[in-house]
N, CA, C and O atoms as a printed pandas DataFrame, in Angstrom:
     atom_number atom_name residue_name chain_id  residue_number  x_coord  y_coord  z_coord
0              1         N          UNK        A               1  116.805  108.077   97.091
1              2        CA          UNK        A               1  116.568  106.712   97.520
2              3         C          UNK        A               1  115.375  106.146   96.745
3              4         O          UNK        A               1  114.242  106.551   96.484
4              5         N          UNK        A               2  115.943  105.267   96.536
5              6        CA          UNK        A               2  114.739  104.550   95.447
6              7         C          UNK        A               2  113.338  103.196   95.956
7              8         O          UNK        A               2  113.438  101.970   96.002
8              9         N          UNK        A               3  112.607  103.753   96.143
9             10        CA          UNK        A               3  111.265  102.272   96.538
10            11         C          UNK        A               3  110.551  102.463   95.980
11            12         O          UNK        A               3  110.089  103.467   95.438
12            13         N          UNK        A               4  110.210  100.888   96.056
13            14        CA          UNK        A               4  109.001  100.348   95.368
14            15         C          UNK        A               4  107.676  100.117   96.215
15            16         O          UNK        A               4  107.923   99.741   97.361
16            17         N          UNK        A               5  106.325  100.256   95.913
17            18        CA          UNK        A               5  105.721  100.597   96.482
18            19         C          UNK        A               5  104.222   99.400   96.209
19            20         O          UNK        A               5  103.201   99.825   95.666
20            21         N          UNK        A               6  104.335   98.037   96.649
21            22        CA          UNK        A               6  102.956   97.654   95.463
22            23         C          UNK        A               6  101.501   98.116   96.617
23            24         O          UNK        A               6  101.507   98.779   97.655
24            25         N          UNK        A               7  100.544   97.538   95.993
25            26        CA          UNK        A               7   99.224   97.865   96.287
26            27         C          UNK        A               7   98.363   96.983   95.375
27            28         O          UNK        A               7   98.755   96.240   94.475
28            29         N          UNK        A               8   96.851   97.263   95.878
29            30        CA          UNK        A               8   95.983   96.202   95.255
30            31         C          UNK        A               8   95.581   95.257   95.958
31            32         O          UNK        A               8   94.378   95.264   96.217
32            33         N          UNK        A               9   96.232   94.389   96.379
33            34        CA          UNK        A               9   96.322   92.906   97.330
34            35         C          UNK        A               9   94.884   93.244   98.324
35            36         O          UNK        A               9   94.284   94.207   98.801
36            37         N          UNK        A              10   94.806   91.730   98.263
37            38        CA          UNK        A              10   93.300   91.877   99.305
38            39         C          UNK        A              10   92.868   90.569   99.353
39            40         O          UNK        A              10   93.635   89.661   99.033
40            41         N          UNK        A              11   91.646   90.341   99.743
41            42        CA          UNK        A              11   91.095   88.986   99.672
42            43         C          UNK        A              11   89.581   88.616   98.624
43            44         O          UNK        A              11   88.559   89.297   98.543
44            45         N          UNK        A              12   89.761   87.897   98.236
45            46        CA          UNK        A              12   88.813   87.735   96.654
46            47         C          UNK        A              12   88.704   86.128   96.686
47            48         O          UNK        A              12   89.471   85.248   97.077
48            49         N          UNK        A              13   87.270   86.123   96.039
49            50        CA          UNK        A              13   86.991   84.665   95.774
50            51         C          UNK        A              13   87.397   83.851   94.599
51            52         O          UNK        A              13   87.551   84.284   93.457
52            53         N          UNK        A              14   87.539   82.739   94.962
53            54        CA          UNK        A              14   87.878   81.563   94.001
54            55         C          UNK        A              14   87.412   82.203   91.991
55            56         O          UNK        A              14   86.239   81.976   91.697
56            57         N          UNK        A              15   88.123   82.771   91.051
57            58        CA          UNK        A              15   87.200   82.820   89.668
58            59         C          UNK        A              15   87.193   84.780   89.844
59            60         O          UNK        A              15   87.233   85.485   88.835
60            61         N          UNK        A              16   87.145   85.279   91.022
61            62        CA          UNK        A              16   87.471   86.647   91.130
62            63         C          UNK        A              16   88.882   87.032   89.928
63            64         O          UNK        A              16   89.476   86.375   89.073
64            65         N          UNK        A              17   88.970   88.444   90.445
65            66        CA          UNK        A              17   89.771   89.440   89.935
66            67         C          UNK        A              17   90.400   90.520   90.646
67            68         O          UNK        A              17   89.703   91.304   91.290
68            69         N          UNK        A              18   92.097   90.677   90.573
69            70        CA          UNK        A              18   92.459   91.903   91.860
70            71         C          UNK        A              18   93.346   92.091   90.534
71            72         O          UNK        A              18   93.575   91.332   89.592
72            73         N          UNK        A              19   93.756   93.407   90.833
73            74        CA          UNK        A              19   94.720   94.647   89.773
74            75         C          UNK        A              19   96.028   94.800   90.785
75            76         O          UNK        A              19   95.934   95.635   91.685
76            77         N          UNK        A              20   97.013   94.167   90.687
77            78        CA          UNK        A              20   98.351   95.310   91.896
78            79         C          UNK        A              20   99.079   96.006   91.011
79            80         O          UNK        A              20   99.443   95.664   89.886
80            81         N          UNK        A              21   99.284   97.090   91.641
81            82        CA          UNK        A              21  100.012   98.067   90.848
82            83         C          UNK        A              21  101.559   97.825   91.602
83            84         O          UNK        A              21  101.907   96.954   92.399
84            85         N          UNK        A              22  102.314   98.953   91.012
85            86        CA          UNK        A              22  103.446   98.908   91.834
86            87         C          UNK        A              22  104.254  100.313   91.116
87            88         O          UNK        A              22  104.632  100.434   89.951
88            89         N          UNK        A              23  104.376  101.418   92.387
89            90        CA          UNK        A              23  104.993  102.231   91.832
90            91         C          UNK        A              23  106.331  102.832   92.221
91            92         O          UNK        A              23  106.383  102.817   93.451
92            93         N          UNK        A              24  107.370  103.322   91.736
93            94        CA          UNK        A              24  108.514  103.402   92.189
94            95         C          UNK        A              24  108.919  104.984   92.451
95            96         O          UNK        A              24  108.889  105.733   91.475
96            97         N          UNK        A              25  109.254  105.453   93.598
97            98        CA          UNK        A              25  109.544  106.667   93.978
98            99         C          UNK        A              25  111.124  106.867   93.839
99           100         O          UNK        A              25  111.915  105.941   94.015
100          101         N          UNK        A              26  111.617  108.559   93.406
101          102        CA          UNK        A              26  112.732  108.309   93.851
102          103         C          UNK        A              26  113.517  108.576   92.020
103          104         O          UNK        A              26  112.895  109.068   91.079
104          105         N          UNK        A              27  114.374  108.287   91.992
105          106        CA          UNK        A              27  115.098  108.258   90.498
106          107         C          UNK        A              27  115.211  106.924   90.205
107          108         O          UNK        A              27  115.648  106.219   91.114
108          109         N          UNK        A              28  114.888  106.326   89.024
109          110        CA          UNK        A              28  114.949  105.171   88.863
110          111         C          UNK        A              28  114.875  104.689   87.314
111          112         O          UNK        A              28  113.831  104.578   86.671
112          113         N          UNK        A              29  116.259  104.412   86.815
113          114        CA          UNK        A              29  116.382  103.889   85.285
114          115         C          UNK        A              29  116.000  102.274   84.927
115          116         O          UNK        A              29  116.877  101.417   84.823
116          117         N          UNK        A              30  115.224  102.123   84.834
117          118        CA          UNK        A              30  115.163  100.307   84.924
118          119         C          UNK        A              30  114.413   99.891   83.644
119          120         O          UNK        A              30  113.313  100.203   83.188
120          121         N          UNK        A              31  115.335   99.128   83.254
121          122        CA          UNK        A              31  115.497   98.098   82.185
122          123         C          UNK        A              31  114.172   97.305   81.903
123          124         O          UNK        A              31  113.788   97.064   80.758
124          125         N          UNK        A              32  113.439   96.881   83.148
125          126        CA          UNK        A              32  112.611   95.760   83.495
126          127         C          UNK        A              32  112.289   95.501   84.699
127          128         O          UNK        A              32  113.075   95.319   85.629
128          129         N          UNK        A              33  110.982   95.470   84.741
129          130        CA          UNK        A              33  110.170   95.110   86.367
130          131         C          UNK        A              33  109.249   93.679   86.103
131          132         O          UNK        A              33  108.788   93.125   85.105
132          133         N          UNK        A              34  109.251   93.480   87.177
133          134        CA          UNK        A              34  108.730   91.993   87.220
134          135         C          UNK        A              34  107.643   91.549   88.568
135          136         O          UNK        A              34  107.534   92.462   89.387
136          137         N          UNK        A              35  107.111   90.711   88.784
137          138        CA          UNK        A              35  106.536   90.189   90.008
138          139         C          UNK        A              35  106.950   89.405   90.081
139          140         O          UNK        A              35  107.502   88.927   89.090
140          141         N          UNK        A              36  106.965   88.676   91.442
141          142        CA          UNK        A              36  107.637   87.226   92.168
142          143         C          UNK        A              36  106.473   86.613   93.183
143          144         O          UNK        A              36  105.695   87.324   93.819
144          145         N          UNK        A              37  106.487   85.748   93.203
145          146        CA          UNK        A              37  105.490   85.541   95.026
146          147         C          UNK        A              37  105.775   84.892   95.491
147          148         O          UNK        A              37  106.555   84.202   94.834
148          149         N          UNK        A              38  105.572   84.436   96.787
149          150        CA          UNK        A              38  106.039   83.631   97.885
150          151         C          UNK        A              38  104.586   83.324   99.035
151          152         O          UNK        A              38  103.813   84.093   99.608
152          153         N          UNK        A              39  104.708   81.908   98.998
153          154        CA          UNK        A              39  103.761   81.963   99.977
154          155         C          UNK        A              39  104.114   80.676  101.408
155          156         O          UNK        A              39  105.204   80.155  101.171
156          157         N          UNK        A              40  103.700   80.302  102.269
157          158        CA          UNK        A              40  104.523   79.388  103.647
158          159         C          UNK        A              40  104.673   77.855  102.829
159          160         O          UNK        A              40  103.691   77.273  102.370
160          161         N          UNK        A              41  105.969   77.365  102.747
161          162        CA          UNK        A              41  105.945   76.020  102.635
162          163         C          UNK        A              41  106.027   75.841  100.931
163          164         O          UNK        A              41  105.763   74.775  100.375
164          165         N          UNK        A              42  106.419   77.016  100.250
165          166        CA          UNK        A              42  106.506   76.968   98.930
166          167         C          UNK        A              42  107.779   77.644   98.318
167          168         O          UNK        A              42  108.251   78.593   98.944
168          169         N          UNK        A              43  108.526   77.148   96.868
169          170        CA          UNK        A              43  109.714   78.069   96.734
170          171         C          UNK        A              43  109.128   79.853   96.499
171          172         O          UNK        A              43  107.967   80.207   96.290
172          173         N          UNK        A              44  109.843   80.365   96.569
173          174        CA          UNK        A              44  110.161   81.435   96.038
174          175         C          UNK        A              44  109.855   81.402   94.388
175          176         O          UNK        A              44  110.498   80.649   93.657
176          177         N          UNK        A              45  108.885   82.231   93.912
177          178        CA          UNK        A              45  108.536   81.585   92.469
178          179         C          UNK        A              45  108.149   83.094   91.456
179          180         O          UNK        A              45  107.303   83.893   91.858
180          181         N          UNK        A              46  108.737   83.257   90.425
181          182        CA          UNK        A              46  108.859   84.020   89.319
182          183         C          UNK        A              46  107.216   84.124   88.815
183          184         O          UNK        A              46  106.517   83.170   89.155
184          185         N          UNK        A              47  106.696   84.989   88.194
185          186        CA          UNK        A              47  105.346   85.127   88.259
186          187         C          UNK        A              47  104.830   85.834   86.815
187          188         O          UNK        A              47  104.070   85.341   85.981
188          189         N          UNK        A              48  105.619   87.404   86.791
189          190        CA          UNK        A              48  105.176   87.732   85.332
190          191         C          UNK        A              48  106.604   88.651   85.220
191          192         O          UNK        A              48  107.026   89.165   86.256
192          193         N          UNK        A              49  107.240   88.820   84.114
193          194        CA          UNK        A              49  107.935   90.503   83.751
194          195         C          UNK        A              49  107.772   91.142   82.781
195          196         O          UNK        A              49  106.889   90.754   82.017
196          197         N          UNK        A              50  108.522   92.324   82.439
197          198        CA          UNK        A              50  108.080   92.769   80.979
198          199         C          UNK        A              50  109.623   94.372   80.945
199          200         O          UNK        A              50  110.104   95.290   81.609
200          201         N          UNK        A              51  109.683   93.824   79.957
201          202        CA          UNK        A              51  110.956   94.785   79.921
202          203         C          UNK        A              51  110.418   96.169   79.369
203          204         O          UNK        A              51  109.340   96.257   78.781
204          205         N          UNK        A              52  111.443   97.474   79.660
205          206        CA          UNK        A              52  110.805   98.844   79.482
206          207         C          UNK        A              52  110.884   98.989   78.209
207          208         O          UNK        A              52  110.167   99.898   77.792
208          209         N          UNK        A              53  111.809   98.141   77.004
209          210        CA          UNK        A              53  112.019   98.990   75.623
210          211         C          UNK        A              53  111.314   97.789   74.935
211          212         O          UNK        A              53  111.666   96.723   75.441
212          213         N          UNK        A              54  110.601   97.688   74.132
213          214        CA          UNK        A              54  109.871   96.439   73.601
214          215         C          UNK        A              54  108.883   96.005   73.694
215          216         O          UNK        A              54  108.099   95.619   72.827
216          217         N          UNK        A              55  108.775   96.036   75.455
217          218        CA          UNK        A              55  107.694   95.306   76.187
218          219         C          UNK        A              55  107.840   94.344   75.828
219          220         O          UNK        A              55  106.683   93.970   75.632
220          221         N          UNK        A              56  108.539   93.474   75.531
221          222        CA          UNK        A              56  108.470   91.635   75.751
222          223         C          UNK        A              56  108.090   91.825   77.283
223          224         O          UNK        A              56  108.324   92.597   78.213
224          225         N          UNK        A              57  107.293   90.551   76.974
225          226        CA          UNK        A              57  106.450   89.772   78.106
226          227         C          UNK        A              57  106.928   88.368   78.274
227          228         O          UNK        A              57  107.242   87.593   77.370
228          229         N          UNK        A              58  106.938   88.140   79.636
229          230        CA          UNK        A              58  107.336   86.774   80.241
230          231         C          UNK        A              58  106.112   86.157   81.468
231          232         O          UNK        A              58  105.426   86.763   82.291
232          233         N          UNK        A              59  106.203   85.055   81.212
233          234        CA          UNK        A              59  104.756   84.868   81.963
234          235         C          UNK        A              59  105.594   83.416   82.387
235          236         O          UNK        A              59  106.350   82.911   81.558
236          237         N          UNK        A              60  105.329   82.574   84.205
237          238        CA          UNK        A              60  105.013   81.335   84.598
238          239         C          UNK        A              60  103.906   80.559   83.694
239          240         O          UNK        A              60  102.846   80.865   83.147
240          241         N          UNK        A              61  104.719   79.381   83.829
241          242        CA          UNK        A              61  103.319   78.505   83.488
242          243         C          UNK        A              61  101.946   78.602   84.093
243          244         O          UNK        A              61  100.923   78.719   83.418
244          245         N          UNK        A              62  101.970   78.566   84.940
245          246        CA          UNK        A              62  101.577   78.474   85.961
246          247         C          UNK        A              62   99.960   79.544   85.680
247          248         O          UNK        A              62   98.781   79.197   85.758
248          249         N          UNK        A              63  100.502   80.736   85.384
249          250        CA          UNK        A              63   99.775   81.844   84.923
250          251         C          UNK        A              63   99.319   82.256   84.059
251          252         O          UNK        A              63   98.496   83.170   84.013
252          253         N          UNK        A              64   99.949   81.418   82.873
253          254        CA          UNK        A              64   99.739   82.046   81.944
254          255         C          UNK        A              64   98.341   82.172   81.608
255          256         O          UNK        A              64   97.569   81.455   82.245
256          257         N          UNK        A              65   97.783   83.082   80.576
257          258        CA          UNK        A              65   96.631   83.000   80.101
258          259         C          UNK        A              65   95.397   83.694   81.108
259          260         O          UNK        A              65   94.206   83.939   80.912
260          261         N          UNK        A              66   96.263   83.864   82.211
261          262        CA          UNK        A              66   95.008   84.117   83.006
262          263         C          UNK        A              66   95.478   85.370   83.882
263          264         O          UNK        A              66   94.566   85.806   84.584
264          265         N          UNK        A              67   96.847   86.131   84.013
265          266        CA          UNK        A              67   97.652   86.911   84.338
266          267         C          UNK        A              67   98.378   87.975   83.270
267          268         O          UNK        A              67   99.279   87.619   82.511
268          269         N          UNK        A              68   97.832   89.370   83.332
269          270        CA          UNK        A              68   98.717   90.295   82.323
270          271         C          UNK        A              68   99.554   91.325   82.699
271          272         O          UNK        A              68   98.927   92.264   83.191
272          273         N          UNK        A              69  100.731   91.482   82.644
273          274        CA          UNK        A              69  101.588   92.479   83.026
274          275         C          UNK        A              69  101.999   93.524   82.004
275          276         O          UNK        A              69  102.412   93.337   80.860
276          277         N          UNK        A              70  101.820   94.553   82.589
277          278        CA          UNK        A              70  101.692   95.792   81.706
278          279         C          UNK        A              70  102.534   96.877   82.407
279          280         O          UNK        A              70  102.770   96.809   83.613
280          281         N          UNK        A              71  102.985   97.885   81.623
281          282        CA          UNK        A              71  103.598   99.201   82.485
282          283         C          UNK        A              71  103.510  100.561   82.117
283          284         O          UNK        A              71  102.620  100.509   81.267
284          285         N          UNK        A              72  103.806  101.595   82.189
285          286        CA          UNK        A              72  104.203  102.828   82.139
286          287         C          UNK        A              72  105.416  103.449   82.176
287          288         O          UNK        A              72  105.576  104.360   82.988
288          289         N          UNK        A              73  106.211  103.156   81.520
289          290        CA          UNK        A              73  107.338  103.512   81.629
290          291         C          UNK        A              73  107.535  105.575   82.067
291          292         O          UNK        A              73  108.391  106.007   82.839
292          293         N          UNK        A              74  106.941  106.079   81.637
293          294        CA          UNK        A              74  106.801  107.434   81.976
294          295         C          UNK        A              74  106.819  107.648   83.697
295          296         O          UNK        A              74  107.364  108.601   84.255
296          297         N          UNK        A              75  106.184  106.675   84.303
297          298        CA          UNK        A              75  105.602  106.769   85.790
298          299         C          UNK        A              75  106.211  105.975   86.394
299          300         O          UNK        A              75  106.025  105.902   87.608
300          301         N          UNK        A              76  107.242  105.022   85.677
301          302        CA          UNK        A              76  107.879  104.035   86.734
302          303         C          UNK        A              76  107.218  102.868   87.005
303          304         O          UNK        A              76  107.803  101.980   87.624
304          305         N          UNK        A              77  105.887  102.711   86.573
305          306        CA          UNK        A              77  104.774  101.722   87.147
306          307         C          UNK        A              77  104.766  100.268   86.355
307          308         O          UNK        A              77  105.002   99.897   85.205
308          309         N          UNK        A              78  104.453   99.783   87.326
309          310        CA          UNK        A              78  103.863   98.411   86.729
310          311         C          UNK        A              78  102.717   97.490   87.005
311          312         O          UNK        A              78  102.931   97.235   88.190
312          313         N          UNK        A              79  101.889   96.980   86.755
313          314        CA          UNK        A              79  100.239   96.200   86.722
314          315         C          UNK        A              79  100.632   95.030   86.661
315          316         O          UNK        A              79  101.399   94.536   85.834
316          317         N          UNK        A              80   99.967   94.406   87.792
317          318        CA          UNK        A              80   99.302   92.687   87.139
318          319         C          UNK        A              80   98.007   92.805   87.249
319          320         O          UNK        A              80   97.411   93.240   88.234
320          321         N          UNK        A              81   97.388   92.300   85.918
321          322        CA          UNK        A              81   95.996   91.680   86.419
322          323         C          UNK        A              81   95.949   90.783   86.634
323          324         O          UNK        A              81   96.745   90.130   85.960
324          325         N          UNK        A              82   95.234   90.059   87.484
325          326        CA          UNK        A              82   94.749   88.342   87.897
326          327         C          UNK        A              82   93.293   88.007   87.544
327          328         O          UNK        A              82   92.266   88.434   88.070
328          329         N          UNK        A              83   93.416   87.313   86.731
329          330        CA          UNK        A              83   92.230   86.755   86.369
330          331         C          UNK        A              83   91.696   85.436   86.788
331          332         O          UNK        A              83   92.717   84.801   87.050
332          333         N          UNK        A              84   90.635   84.631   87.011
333          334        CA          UNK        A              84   90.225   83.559   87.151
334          335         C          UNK        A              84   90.920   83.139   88.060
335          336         O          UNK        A              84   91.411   82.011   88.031
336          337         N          UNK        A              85   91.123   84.148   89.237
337          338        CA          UNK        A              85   92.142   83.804   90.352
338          339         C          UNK        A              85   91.771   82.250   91.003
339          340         O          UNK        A              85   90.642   81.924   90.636
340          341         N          UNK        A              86   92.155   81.637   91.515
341          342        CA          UNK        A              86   93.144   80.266   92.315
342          343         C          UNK        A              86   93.274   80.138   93.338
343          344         O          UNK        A              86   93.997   81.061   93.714
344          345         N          UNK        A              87   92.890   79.221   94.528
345          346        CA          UNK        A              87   93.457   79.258   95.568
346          347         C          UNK        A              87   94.786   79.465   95.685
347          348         O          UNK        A              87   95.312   80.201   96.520
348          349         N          UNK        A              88   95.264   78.910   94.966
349          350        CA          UNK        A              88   96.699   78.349   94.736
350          351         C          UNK        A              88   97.593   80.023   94.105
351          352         O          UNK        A              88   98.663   80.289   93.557
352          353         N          UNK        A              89   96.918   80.456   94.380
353          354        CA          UNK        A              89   97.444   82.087   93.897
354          355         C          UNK        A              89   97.494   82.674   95.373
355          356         O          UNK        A              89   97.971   83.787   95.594
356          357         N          UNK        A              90   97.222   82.248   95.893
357          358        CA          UNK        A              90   97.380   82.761   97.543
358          359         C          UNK        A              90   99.013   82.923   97.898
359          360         O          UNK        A              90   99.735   81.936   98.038
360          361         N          UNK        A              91   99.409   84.049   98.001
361          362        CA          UNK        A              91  101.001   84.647   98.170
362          363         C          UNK        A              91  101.249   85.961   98.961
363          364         O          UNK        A              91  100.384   86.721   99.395
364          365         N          UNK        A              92  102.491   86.071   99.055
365          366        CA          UNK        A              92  103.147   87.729   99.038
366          367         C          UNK        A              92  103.077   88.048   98.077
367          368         O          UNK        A              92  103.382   87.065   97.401
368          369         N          UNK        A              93  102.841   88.907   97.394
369          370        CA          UNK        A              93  102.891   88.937   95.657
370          371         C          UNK        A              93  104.387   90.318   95.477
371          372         O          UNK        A              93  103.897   91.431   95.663
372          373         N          UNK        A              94  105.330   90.367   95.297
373          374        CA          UNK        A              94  106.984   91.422   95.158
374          375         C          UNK        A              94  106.825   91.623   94.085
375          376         O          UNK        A              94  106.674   90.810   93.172
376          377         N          UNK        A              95  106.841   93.023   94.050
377          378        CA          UNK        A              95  107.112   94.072   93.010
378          379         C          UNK        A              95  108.522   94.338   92.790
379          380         O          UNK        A              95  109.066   94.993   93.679
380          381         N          UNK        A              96  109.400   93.893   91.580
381          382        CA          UNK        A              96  110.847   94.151   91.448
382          383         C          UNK        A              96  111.165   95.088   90.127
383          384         O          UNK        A              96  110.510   95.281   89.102
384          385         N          UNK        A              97  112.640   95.668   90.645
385          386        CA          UNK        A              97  113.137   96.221   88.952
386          387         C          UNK        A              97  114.226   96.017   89.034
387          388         O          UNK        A              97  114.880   95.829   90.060
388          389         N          UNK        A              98  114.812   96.035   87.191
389          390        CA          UNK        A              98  116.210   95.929   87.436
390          391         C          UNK        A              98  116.824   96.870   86.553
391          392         O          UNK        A              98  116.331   97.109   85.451
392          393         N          UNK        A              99  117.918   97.445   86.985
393          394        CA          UNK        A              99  118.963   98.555   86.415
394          395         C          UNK        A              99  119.535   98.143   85.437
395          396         O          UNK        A              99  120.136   98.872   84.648
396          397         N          UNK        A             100  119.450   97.117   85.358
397          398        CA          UNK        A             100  120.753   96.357   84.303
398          399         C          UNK        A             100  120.548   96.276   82.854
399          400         O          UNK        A             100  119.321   96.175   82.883
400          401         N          UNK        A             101  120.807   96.250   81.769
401          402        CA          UNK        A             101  120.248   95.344   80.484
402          403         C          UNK        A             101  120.950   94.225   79.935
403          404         O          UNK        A             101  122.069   94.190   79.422
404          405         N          UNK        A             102  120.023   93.219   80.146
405          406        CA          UNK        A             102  120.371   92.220   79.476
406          407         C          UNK        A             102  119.673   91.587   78.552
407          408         O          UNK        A             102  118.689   92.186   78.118
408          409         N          UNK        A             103  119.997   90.183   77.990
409          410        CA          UNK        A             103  119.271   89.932   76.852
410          411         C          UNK        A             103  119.042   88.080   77.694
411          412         O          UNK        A             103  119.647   87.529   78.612
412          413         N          UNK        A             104  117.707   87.568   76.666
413          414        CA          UNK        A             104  117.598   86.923   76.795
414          415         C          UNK        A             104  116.510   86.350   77.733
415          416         O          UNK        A             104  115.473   87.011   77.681
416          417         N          UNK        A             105  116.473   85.308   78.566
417          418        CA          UNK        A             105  115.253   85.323   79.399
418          419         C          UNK        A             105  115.684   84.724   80.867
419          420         O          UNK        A             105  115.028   84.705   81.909
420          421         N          UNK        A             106  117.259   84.150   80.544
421          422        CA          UNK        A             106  117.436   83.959   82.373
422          423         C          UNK        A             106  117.114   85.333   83.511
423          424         O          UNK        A             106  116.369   85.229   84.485
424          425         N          UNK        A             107  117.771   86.443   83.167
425          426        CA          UNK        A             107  117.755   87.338   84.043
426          427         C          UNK        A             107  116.103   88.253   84.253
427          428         O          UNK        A             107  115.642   89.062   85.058
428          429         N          UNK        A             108  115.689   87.634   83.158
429          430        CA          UNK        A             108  114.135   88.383   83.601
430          431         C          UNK        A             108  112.996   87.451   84.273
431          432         O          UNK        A             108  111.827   87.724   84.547
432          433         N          UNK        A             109  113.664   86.371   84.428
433          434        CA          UNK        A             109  112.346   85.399   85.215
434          435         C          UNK        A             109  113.199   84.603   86.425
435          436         O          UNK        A             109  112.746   83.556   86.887
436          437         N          UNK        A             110  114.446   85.163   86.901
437          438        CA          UNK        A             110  115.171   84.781   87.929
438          439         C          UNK        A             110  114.970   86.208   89.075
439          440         O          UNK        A             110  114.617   87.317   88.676
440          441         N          UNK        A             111  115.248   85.914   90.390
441          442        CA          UNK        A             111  115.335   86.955   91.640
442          443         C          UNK        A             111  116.690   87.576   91.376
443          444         O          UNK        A             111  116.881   88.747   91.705
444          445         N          UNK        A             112  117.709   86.807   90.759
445          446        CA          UNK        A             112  118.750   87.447   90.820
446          447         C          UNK        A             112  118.876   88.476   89.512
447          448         O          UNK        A             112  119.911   89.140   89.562
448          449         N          UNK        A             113  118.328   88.651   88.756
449          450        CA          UNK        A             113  117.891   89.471   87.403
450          451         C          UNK        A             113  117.466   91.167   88.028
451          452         O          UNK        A             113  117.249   92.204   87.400
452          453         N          UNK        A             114  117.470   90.893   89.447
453          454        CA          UNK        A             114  116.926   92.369   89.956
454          455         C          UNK        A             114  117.401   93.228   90.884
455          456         O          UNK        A             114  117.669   92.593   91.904
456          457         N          UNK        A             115  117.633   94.407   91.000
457          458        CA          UNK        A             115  118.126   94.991   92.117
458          459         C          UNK        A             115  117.070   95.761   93.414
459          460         O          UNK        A             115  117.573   96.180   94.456
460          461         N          UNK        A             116  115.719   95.839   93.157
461          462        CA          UNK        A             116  115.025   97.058   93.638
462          463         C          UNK        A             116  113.905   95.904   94.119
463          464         O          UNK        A             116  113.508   95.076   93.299
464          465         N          UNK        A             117  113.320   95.906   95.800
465          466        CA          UNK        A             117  112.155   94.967   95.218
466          467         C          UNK        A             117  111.278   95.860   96.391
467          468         O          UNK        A             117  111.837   96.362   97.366
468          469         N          UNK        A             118  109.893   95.964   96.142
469          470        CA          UNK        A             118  109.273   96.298   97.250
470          471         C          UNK        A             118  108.834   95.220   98.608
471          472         O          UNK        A             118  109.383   94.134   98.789
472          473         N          UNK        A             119  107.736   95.783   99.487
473          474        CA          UNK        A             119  107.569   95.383  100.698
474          475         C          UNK        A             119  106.956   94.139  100.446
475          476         O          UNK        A             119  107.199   93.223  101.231
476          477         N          UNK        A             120  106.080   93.913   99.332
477          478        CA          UNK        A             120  105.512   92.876   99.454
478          479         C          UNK        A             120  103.547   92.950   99.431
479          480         O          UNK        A             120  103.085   93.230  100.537
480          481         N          UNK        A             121  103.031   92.842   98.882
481          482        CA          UNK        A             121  101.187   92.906   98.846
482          483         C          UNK        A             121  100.638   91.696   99.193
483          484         O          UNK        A             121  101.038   90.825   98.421
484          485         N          UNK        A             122   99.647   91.143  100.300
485          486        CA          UNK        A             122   98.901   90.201  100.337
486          487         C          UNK        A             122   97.956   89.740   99.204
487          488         O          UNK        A             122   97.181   90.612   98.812
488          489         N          UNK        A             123   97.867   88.404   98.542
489          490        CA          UNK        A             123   96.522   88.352   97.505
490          491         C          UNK        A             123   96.024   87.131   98.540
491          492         O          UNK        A             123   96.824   86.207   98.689
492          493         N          UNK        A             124   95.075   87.086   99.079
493          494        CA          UNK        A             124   94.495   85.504   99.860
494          495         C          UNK        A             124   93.328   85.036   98.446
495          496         O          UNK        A             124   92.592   85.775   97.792
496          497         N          UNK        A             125   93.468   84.062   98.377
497          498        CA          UNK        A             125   91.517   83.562   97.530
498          499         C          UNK        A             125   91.345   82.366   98.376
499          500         O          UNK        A             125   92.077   81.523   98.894
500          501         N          UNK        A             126   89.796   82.689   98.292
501          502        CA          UNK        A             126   89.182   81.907   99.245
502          503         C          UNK        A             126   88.655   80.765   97.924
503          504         O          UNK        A             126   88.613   81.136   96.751
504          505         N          UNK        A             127   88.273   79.325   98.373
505          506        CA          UNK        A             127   87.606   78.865   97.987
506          507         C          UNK        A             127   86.583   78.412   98.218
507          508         O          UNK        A             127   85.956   77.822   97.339
């Protein structure tokens, strides 16, 4: 049985910095892991990914420049850093992977691009 596991999440000030990891137990071949977040009264919103053979990187607008996603393919793992964190970064922050390979960039910055997602990590920033 396969889960995902994130961590990190916490509460940090406005211009702070938090690390979530996310690690996957279990047998698990995946193509590409990604983050998503969600927070009350907002869509459902795509955040960073990065595929296992290449490492292409995909980043939100939103983030860019100030958010890096990185992995380990050996360990299953995957990192965001947050930098110059945001109120507006206040979320669930979902750790996902996907089995599949595809090409291109719909399926790596869409929810439906994934099969595996974890529980979910708090990030709050205060301002």
């Amino acid at each position: 049985q396969v889960q995902l596991v994130e961590s990190g999440g916490g509460l940090v000030q406005a211009g702070g910095s938090l690390r979530l990891s996310c690690a996957a137990s279990g047998t698990l071949s995946s193509y590409g892991m990604g983050w998503f977040r969600h927070s009350p009264g907002k869509l459902y919103e795509f955040v960073a990914a990065i595929r296992t053979s290449g490492g292409s990187t995909y980043y939100a607008e939103s983030v860019k420049g100030r958010f890096t996603i990185s992995g380990d393919n050996a360990k299953n793992a995957v990192f965001l850093q947050m930098n110059s964190l945001k109120a507006e970064d206040t979320a669930v922050y979902y750790c996902a992977a996907s089995t599949r390979l595809t090409t291109g960039t719909y399926y790596a910055t869409h929810s439906d691009g994934y099969d595996y997602w974890g529980q979910g990590t708090q990030v709050t920033v205060s301002s």
